[in-house]
PDB file of C-alpha atoms and ligand atoms in Angstrom:
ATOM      1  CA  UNK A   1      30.498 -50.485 104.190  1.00  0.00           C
ATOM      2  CA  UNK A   2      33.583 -50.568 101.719  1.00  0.00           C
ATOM      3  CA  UNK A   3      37.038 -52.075 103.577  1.00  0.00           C
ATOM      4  CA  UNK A   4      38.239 -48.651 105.391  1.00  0.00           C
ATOM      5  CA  UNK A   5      35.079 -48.901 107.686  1.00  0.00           C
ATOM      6  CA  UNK A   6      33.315 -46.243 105.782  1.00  0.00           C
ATOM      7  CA  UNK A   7      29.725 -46.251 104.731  1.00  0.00           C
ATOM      8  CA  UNK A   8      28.725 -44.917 101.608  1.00  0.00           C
ATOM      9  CA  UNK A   9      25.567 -43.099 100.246  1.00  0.00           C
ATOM     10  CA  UNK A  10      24.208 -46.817  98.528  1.00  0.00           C
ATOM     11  CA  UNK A  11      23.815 -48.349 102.500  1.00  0.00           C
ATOM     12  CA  UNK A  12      20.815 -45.872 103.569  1.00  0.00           C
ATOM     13  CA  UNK A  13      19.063 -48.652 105.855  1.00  0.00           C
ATOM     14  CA  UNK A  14      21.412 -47.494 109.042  1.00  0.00           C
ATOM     15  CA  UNK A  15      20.439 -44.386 111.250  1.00  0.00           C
ATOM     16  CA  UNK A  16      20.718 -42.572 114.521  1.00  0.00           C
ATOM     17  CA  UNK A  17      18.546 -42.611 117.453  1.00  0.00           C
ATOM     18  CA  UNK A  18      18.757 -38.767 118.975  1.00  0.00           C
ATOM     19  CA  UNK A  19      16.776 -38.143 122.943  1.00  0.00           C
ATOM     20  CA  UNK A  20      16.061 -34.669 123.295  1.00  0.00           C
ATOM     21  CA  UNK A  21      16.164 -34.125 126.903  1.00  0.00           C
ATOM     22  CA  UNK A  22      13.515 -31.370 128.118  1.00  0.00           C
ATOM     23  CA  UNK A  23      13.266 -28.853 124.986  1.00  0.00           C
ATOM     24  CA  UNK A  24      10.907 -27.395 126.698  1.00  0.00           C
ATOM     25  CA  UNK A  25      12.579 -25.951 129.929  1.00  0.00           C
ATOM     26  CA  UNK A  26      16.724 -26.577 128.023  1.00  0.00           C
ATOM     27  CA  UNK A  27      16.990 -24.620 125.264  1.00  0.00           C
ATOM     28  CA  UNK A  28      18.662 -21.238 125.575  1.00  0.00           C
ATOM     29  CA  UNK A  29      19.988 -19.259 122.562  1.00  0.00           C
ATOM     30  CA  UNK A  30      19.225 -21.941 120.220  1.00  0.00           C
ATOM     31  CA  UNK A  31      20.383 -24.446 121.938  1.00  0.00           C
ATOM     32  CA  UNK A  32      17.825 -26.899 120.158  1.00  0.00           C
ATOM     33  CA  UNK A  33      19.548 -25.755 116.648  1.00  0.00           C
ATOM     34  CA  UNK A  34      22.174 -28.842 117.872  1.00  0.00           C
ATOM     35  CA  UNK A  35      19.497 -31.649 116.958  1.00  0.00           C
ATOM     36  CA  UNK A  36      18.607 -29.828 113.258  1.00  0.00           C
ATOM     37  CA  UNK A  37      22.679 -30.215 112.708  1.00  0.00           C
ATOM     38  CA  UNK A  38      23.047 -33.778 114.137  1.00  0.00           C
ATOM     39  CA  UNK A  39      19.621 -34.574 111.752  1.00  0.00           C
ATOM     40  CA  UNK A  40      21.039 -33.109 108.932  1.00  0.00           C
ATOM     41  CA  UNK A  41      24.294 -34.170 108.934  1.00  0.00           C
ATOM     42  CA  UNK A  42      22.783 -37.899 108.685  1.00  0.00           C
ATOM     43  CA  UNK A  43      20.117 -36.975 106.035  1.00  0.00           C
ATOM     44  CA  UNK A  44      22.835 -35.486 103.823  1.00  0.00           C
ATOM     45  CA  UNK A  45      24.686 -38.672 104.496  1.00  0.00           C
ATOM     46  CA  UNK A  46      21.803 -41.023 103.537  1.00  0.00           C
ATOM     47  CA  UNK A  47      22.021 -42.200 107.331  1.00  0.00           C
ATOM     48  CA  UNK A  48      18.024 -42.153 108.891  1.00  0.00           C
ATOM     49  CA  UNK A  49      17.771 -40.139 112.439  1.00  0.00           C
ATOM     50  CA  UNK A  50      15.199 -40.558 115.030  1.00  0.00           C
ATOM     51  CA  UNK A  51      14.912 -37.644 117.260  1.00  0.00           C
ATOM     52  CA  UNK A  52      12.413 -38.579 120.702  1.00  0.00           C
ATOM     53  CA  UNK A  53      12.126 -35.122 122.911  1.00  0.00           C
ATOM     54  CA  UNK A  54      11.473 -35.951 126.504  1.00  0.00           C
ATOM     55  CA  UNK A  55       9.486 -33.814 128.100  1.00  0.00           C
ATOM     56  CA  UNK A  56       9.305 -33.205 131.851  1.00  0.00           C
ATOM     57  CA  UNK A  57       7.658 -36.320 133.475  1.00  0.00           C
ATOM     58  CA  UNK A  58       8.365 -38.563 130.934  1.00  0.00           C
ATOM     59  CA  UNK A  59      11.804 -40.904 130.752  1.00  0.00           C
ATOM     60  CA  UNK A  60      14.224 -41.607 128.115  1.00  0.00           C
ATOM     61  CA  UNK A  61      14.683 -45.212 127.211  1.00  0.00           C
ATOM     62  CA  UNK A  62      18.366 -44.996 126.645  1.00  0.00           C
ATOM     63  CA  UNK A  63      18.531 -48.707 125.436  1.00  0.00           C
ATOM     64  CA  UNK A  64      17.220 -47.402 122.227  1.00  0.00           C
ATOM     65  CA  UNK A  65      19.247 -43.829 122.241  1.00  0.00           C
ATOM     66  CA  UNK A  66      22.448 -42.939 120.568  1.00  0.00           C
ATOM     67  CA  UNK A  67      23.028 -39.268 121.106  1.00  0.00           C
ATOM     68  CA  UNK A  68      21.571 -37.507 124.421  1.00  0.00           C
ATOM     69  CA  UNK A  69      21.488 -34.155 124.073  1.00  0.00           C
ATOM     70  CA  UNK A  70      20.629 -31.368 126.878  1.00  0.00           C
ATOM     71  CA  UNK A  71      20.532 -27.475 126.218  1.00  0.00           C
ATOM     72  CA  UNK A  72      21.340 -25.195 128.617  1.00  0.00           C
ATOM     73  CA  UNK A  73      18.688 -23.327 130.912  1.00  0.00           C
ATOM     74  CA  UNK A  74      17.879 -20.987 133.812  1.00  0.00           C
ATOM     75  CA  UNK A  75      19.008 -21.290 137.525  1.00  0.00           C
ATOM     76  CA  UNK A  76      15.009 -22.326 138.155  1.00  0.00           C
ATOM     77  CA  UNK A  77      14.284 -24.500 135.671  1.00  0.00           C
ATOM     78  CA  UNK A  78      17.720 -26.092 136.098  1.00  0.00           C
ATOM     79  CA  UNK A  79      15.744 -26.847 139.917  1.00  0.00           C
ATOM     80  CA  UNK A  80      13.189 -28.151 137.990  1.00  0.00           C
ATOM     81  CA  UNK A  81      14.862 -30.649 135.751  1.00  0.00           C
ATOM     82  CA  UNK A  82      17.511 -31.690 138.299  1.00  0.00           C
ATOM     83  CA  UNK A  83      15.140 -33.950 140.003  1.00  0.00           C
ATOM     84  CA  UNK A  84      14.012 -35.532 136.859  1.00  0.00           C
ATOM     85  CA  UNK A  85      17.453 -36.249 135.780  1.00  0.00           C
ATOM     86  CA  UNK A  86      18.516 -38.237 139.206  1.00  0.00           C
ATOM     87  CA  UNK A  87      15.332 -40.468 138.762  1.00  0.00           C
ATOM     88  CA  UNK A  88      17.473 -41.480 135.587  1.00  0.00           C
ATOM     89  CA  UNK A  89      21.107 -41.032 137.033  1.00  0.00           C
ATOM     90  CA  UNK A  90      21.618 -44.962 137.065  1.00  0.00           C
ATOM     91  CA  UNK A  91      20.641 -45.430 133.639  1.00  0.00           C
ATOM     92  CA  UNK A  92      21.830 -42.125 132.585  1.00  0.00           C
ATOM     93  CA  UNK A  93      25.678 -43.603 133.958  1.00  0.00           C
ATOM     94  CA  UNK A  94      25.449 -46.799 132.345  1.00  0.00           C
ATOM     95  CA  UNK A  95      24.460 -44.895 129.242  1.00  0.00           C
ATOM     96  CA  UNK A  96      27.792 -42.749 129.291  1.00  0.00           C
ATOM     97  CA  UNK A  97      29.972 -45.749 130.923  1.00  0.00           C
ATOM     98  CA  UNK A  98      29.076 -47.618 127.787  1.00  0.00           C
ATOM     99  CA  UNK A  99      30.248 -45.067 125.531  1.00  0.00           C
ATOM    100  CA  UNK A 100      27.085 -43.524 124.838  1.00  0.00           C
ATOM    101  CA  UNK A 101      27.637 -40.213 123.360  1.00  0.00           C
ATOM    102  CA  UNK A 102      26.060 -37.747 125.467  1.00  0.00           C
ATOM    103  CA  UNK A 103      26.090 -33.400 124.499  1.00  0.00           C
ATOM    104  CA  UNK A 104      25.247 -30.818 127.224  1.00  0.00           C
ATOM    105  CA  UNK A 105      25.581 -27.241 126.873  1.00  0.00           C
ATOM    106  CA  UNK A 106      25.638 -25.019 130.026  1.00  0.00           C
ATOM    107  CA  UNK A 107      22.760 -25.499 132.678  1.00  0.00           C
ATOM    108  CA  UNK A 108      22.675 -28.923 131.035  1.00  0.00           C
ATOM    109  CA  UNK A 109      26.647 -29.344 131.129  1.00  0.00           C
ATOM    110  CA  UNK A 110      26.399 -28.283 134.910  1.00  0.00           C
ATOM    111  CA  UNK A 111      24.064 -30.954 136.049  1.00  0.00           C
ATOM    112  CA  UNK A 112      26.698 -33.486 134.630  1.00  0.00           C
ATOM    113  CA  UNK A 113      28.805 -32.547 137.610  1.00  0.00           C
ATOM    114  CA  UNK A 114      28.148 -33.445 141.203  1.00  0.00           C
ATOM    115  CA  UNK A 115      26.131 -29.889 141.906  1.00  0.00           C
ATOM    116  CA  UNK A 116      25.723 -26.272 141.435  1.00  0.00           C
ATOM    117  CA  UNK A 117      25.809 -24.240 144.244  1.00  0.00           C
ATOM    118  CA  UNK A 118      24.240 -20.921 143.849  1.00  0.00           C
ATOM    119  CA  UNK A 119      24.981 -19.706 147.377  1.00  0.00           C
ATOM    120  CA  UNK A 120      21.991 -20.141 149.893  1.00  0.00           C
ATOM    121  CA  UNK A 121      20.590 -22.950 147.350  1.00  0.00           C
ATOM    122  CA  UNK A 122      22.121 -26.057 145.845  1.00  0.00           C
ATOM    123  CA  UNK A 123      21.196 -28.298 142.852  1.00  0.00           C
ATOM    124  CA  UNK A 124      22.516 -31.934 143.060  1.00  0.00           C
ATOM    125  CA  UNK A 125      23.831 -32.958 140.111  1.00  0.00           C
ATOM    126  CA  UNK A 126      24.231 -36.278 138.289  1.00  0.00           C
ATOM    127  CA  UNK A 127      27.788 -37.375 139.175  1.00  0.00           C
ATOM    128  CA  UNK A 128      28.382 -38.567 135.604  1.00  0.00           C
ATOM    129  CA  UNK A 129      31.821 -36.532 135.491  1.00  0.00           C
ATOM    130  CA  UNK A 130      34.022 -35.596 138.048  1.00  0.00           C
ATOM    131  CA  UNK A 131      33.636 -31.706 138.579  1.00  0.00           C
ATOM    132  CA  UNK A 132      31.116 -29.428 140.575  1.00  0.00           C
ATOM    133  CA  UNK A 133      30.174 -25.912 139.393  1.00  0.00           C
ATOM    134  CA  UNK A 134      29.579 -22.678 141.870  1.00  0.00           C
ATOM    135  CA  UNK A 135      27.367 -19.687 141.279  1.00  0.00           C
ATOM    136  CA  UNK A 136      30.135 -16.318 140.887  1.00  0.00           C
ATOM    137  CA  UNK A 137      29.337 -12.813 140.007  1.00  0.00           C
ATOM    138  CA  UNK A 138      29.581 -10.940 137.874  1.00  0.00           C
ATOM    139  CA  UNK A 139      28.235 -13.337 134.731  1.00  0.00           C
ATOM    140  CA  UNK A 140      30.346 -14.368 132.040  1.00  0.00           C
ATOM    141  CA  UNK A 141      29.460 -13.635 128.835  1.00  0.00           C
ATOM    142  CA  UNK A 142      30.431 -12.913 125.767  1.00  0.00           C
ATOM    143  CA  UNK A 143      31.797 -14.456 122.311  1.00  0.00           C
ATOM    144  CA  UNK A 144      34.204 -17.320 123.145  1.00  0.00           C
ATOM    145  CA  UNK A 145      36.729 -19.242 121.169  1.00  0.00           C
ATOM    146  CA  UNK A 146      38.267 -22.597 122.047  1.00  0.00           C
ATOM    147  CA  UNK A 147      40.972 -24.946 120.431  1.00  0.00           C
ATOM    148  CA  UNK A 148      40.392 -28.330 120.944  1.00  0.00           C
ATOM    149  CA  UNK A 149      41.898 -31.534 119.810  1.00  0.00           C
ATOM    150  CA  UNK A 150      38.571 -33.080 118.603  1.00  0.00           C
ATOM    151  CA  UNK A 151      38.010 -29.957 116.036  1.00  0.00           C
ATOM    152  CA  UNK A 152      40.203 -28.670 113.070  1.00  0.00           C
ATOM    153  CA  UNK A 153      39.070 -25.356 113.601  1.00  0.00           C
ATOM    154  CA  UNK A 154      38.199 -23.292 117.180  1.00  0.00           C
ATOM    155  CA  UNK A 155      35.036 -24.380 118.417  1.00  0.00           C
ATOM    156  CA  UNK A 156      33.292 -20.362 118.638  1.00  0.00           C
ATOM    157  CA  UNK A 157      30.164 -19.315 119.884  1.00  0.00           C
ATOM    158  CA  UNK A 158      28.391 -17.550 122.863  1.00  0.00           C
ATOM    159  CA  UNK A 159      28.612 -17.954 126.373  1.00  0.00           C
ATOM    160  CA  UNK A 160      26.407 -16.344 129.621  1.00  0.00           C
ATOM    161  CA  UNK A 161      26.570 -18.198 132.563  1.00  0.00           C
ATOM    162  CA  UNK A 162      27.291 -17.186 136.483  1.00  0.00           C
ATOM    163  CA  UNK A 163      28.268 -20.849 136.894  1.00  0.00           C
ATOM    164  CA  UNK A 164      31.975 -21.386 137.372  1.00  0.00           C
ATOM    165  CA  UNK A 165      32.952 -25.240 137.112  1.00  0.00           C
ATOM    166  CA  UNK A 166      35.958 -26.553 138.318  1.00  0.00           C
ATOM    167  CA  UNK A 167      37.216 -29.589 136.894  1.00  0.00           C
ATOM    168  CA  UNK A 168      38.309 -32.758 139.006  1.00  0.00           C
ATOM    169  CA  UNK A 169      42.044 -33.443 138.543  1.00  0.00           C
ATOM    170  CA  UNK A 170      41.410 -36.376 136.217  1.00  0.00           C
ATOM    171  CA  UNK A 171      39.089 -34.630 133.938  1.00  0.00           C
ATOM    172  CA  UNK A 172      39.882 -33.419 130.438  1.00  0.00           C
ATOM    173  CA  UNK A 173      38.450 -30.225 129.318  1.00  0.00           C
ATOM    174  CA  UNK A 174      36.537 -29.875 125.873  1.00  0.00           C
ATOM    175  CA  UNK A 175      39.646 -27.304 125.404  1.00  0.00           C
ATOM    176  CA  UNK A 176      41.731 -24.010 125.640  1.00  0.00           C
ATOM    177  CA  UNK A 177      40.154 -20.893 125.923  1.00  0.00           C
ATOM    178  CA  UNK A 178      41.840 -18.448 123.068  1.00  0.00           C
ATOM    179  CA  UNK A 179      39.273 -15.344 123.881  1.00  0.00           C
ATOM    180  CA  UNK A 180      36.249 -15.325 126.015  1.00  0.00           C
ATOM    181  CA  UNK A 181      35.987 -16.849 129.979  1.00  0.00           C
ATOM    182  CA  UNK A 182      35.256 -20.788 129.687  1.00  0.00           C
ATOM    183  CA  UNK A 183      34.702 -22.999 132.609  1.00  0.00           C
ATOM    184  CA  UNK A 184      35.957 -20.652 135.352  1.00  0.00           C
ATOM    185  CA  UNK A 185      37.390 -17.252 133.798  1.00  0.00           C
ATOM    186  CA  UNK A 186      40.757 -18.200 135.239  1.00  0.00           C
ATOM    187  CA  UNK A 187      41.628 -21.465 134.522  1.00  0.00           C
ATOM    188  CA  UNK A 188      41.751 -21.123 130.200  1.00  0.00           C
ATOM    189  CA  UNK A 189      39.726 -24.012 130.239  1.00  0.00           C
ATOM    190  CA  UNK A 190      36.316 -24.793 128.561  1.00  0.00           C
ATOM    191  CA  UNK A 191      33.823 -27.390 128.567  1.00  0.00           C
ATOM    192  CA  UNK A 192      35.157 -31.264 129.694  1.00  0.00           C
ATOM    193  CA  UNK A 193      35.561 -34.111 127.746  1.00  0.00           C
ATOM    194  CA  UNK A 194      35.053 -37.833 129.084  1.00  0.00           C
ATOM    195  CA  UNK A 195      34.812 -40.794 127.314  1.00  0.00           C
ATOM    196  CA  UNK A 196      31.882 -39.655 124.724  1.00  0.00           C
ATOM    197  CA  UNK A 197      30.233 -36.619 126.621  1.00  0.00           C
ATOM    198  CA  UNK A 198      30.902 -33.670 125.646  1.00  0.00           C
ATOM    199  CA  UNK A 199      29.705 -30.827 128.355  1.00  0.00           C
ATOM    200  CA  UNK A 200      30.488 -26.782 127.134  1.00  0.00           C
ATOM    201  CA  UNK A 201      29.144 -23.329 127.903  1.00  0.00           C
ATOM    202  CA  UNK A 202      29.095 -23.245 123.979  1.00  0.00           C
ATOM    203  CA  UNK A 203      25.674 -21.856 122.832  1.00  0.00           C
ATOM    204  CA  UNK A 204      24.862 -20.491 119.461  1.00  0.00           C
ATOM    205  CA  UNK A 205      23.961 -23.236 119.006  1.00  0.00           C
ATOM    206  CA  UNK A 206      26.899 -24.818 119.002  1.00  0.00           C
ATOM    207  CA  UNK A 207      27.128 -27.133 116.197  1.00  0.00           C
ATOM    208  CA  UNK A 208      26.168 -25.027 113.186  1.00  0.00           C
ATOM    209  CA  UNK A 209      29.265 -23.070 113.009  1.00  0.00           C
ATOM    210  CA  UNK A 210      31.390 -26.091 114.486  1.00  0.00           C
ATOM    211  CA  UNK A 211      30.871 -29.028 111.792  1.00  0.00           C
ATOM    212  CA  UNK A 212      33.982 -30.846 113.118  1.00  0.00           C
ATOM    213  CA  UNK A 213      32.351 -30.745 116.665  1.00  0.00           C
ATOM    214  CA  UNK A 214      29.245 -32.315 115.068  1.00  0.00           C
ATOM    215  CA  UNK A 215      31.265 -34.872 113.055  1.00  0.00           C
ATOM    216  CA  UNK A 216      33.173 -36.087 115.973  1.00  0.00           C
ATOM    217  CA  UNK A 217      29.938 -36.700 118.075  1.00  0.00           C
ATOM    218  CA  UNK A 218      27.740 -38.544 114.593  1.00  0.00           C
ATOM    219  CA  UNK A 219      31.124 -40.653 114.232  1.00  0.00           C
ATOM    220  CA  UNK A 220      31.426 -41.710 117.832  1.00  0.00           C
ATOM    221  CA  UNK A 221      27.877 -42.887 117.495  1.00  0.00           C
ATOM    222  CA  UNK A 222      28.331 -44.565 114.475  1.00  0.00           C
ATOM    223  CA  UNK A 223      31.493 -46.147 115.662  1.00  0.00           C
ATOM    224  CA  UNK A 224      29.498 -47.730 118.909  1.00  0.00           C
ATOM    225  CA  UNK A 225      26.597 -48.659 116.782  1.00  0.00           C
ATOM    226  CA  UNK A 226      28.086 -49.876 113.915  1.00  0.00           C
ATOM    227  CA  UNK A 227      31.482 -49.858 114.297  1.00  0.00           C
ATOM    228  CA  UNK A 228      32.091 -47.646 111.410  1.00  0.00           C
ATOM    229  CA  UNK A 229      35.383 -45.610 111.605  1.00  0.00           C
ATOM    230  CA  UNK A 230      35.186 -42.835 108.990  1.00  0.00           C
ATOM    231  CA  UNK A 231      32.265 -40.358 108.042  1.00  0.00           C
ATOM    232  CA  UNK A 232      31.791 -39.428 104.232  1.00  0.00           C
ATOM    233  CA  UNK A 233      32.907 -35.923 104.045  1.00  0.00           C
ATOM    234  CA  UNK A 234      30.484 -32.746 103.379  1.00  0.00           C
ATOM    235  CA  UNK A 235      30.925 -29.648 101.960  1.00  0.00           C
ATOM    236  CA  UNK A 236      31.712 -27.513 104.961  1.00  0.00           C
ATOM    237  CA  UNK A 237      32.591 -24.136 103.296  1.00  0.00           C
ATOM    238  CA  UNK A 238      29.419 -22.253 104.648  1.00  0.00           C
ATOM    239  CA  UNK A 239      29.464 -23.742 108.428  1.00  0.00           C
ATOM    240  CA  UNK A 240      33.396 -22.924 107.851  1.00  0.00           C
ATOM    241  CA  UNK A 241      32.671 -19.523 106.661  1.00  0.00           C
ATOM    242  CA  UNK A 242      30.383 -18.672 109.689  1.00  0.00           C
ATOM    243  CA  UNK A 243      32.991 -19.961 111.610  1.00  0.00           C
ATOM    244  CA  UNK A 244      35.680 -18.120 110.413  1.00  0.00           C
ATOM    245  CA  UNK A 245      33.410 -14.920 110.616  1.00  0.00           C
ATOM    246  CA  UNK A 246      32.595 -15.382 114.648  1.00  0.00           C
ATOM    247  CA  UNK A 247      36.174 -16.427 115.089  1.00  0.00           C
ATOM    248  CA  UNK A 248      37.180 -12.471 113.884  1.00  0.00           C
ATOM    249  CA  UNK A 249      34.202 -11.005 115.458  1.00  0.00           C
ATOM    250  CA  UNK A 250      35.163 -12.764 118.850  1.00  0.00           C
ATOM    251  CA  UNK A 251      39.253 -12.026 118.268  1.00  0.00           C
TER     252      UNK A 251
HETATM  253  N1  LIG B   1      21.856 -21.033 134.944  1.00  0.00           N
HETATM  254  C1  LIG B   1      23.196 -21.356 134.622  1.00  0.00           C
HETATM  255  C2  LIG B   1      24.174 -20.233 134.879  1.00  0.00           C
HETATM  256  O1  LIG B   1      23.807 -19.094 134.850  1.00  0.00           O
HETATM  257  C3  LIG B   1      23.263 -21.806 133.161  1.00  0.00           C
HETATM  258  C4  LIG B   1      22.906 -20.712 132.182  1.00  0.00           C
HETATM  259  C5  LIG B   1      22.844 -21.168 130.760  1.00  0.00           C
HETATM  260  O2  LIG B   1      22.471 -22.312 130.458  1.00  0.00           O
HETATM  261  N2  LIG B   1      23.136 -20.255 129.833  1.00  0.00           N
HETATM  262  O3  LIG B   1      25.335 -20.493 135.123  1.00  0.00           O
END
């Protein structure tokens, strides 16, 4: 590590540990494209990356996890996974509490919240931030752009979801919507933001077009595992490009 905090290509012997939480029920449009970028962006940096995918009926040992990442999913197997996820709520909030950093997209980002009601049936949710999500009609979908202040550029991608979340009154969103529906396709909100979770209704995946979204999450990491406080840059211009292309397709 030189003085400013940053770490170089030379210092290789430092990586990220990645959990995977339930590929095989969470991973709508590509949702599991996240991990490839999050791998990636460490390998290009010389950094070493450990991804462990937890599968249903098996538990994460988030003393030796980083990043948790969960992908969005279906109404049923969103049932499904719920219950698994509250066996793990306590270490799950200590995780995030801590400053773990912590990516859900859609079903995922919903079960973050204290439930999601989808009228005659209710899924419990983990509590870890303060907002609850109801089922609506019709579903919102579409392209969707967002400025945020942890990105240079708007955050784009895809969205389909009947959920509509409603944040609690303390609770920063991931951002403003500039064209699609977001959190509740009223409020111009997407997504929330607390401490080092970030929960959207971003698909795509998310973080191939958004490099400064995937930065921000890697550097996070880094900074709580090794107190490191700037990431090498990369050579964004094609994730930028495809960025700049959904951004016009979206407008
Ligand atoms: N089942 C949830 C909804 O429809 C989440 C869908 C998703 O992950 N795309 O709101």
């Amino acid at each position: 590590m030189n003085n400013a905090g940053v770490i170089n290509r030379r210092e290789n012997s430092r990586g990220l540990r990645i959990a995977h939480l339930y590929p095989e029920l969470l991973n709508l449009y590509g949702d599991s494209g996240n991990i490839l970028v999050l791998r990636k962006r460490l390998e290009w940096r010389h950094f070493a990356c450990n991804v462990r995918e937890v599968f249903v009926g098996e538990k994460a040992d988030l003393s030796k996890t980083d990043i948790v990442f969960i992908g969005g999913g279906s109404d049923r197997d969103q049932k499904i996974v719920c219950e698994k996820l509250l066996e793990q709520q306590g270490e799950l909030a200590s995780f995030v509490e801590d400053g773990g950093v912590l990516l859900a997209v859609c079903g995922g980002y919903q079960l973050l919240g204290h439930s999601y009601s989808m009228g005659d049936e209710e899924v419990r949710g983990l509590s870890l931030v303060d907002f609850y999500t109801d089922r609506g009609s019709p579903r919102l979908i579409g392209n969707i752009g967002v400025q945020s202040r942890i990105a240079r550029e708007p955050i784009v991608g895809f969205e389909n979801h009947g959920g509509r979340t409603y944040l609690g009154a303390g609770v920063d969103s991931l951002g403003s919507v500039l064209f699609g529906w977001g959190n509740d396709g009223k409020s111009g909100q997407e997504g929330c933001l607390y401490k080092n979770v970030i929960g959207t209704y971003v698909h795509g995946p998310l973080l191939p077009k958004n490099p400064g979204v995937a930065d921000y999450l890697l550097l996070r990491a880094m900074e709580r595992r090794y107190g490191v406080t700037e990431l090498e840059p990369l050579d964004d211009e094609v994730e930028l490009a495809a960025n700049r292309a959904i951004f016009a397709r979206g407008q």
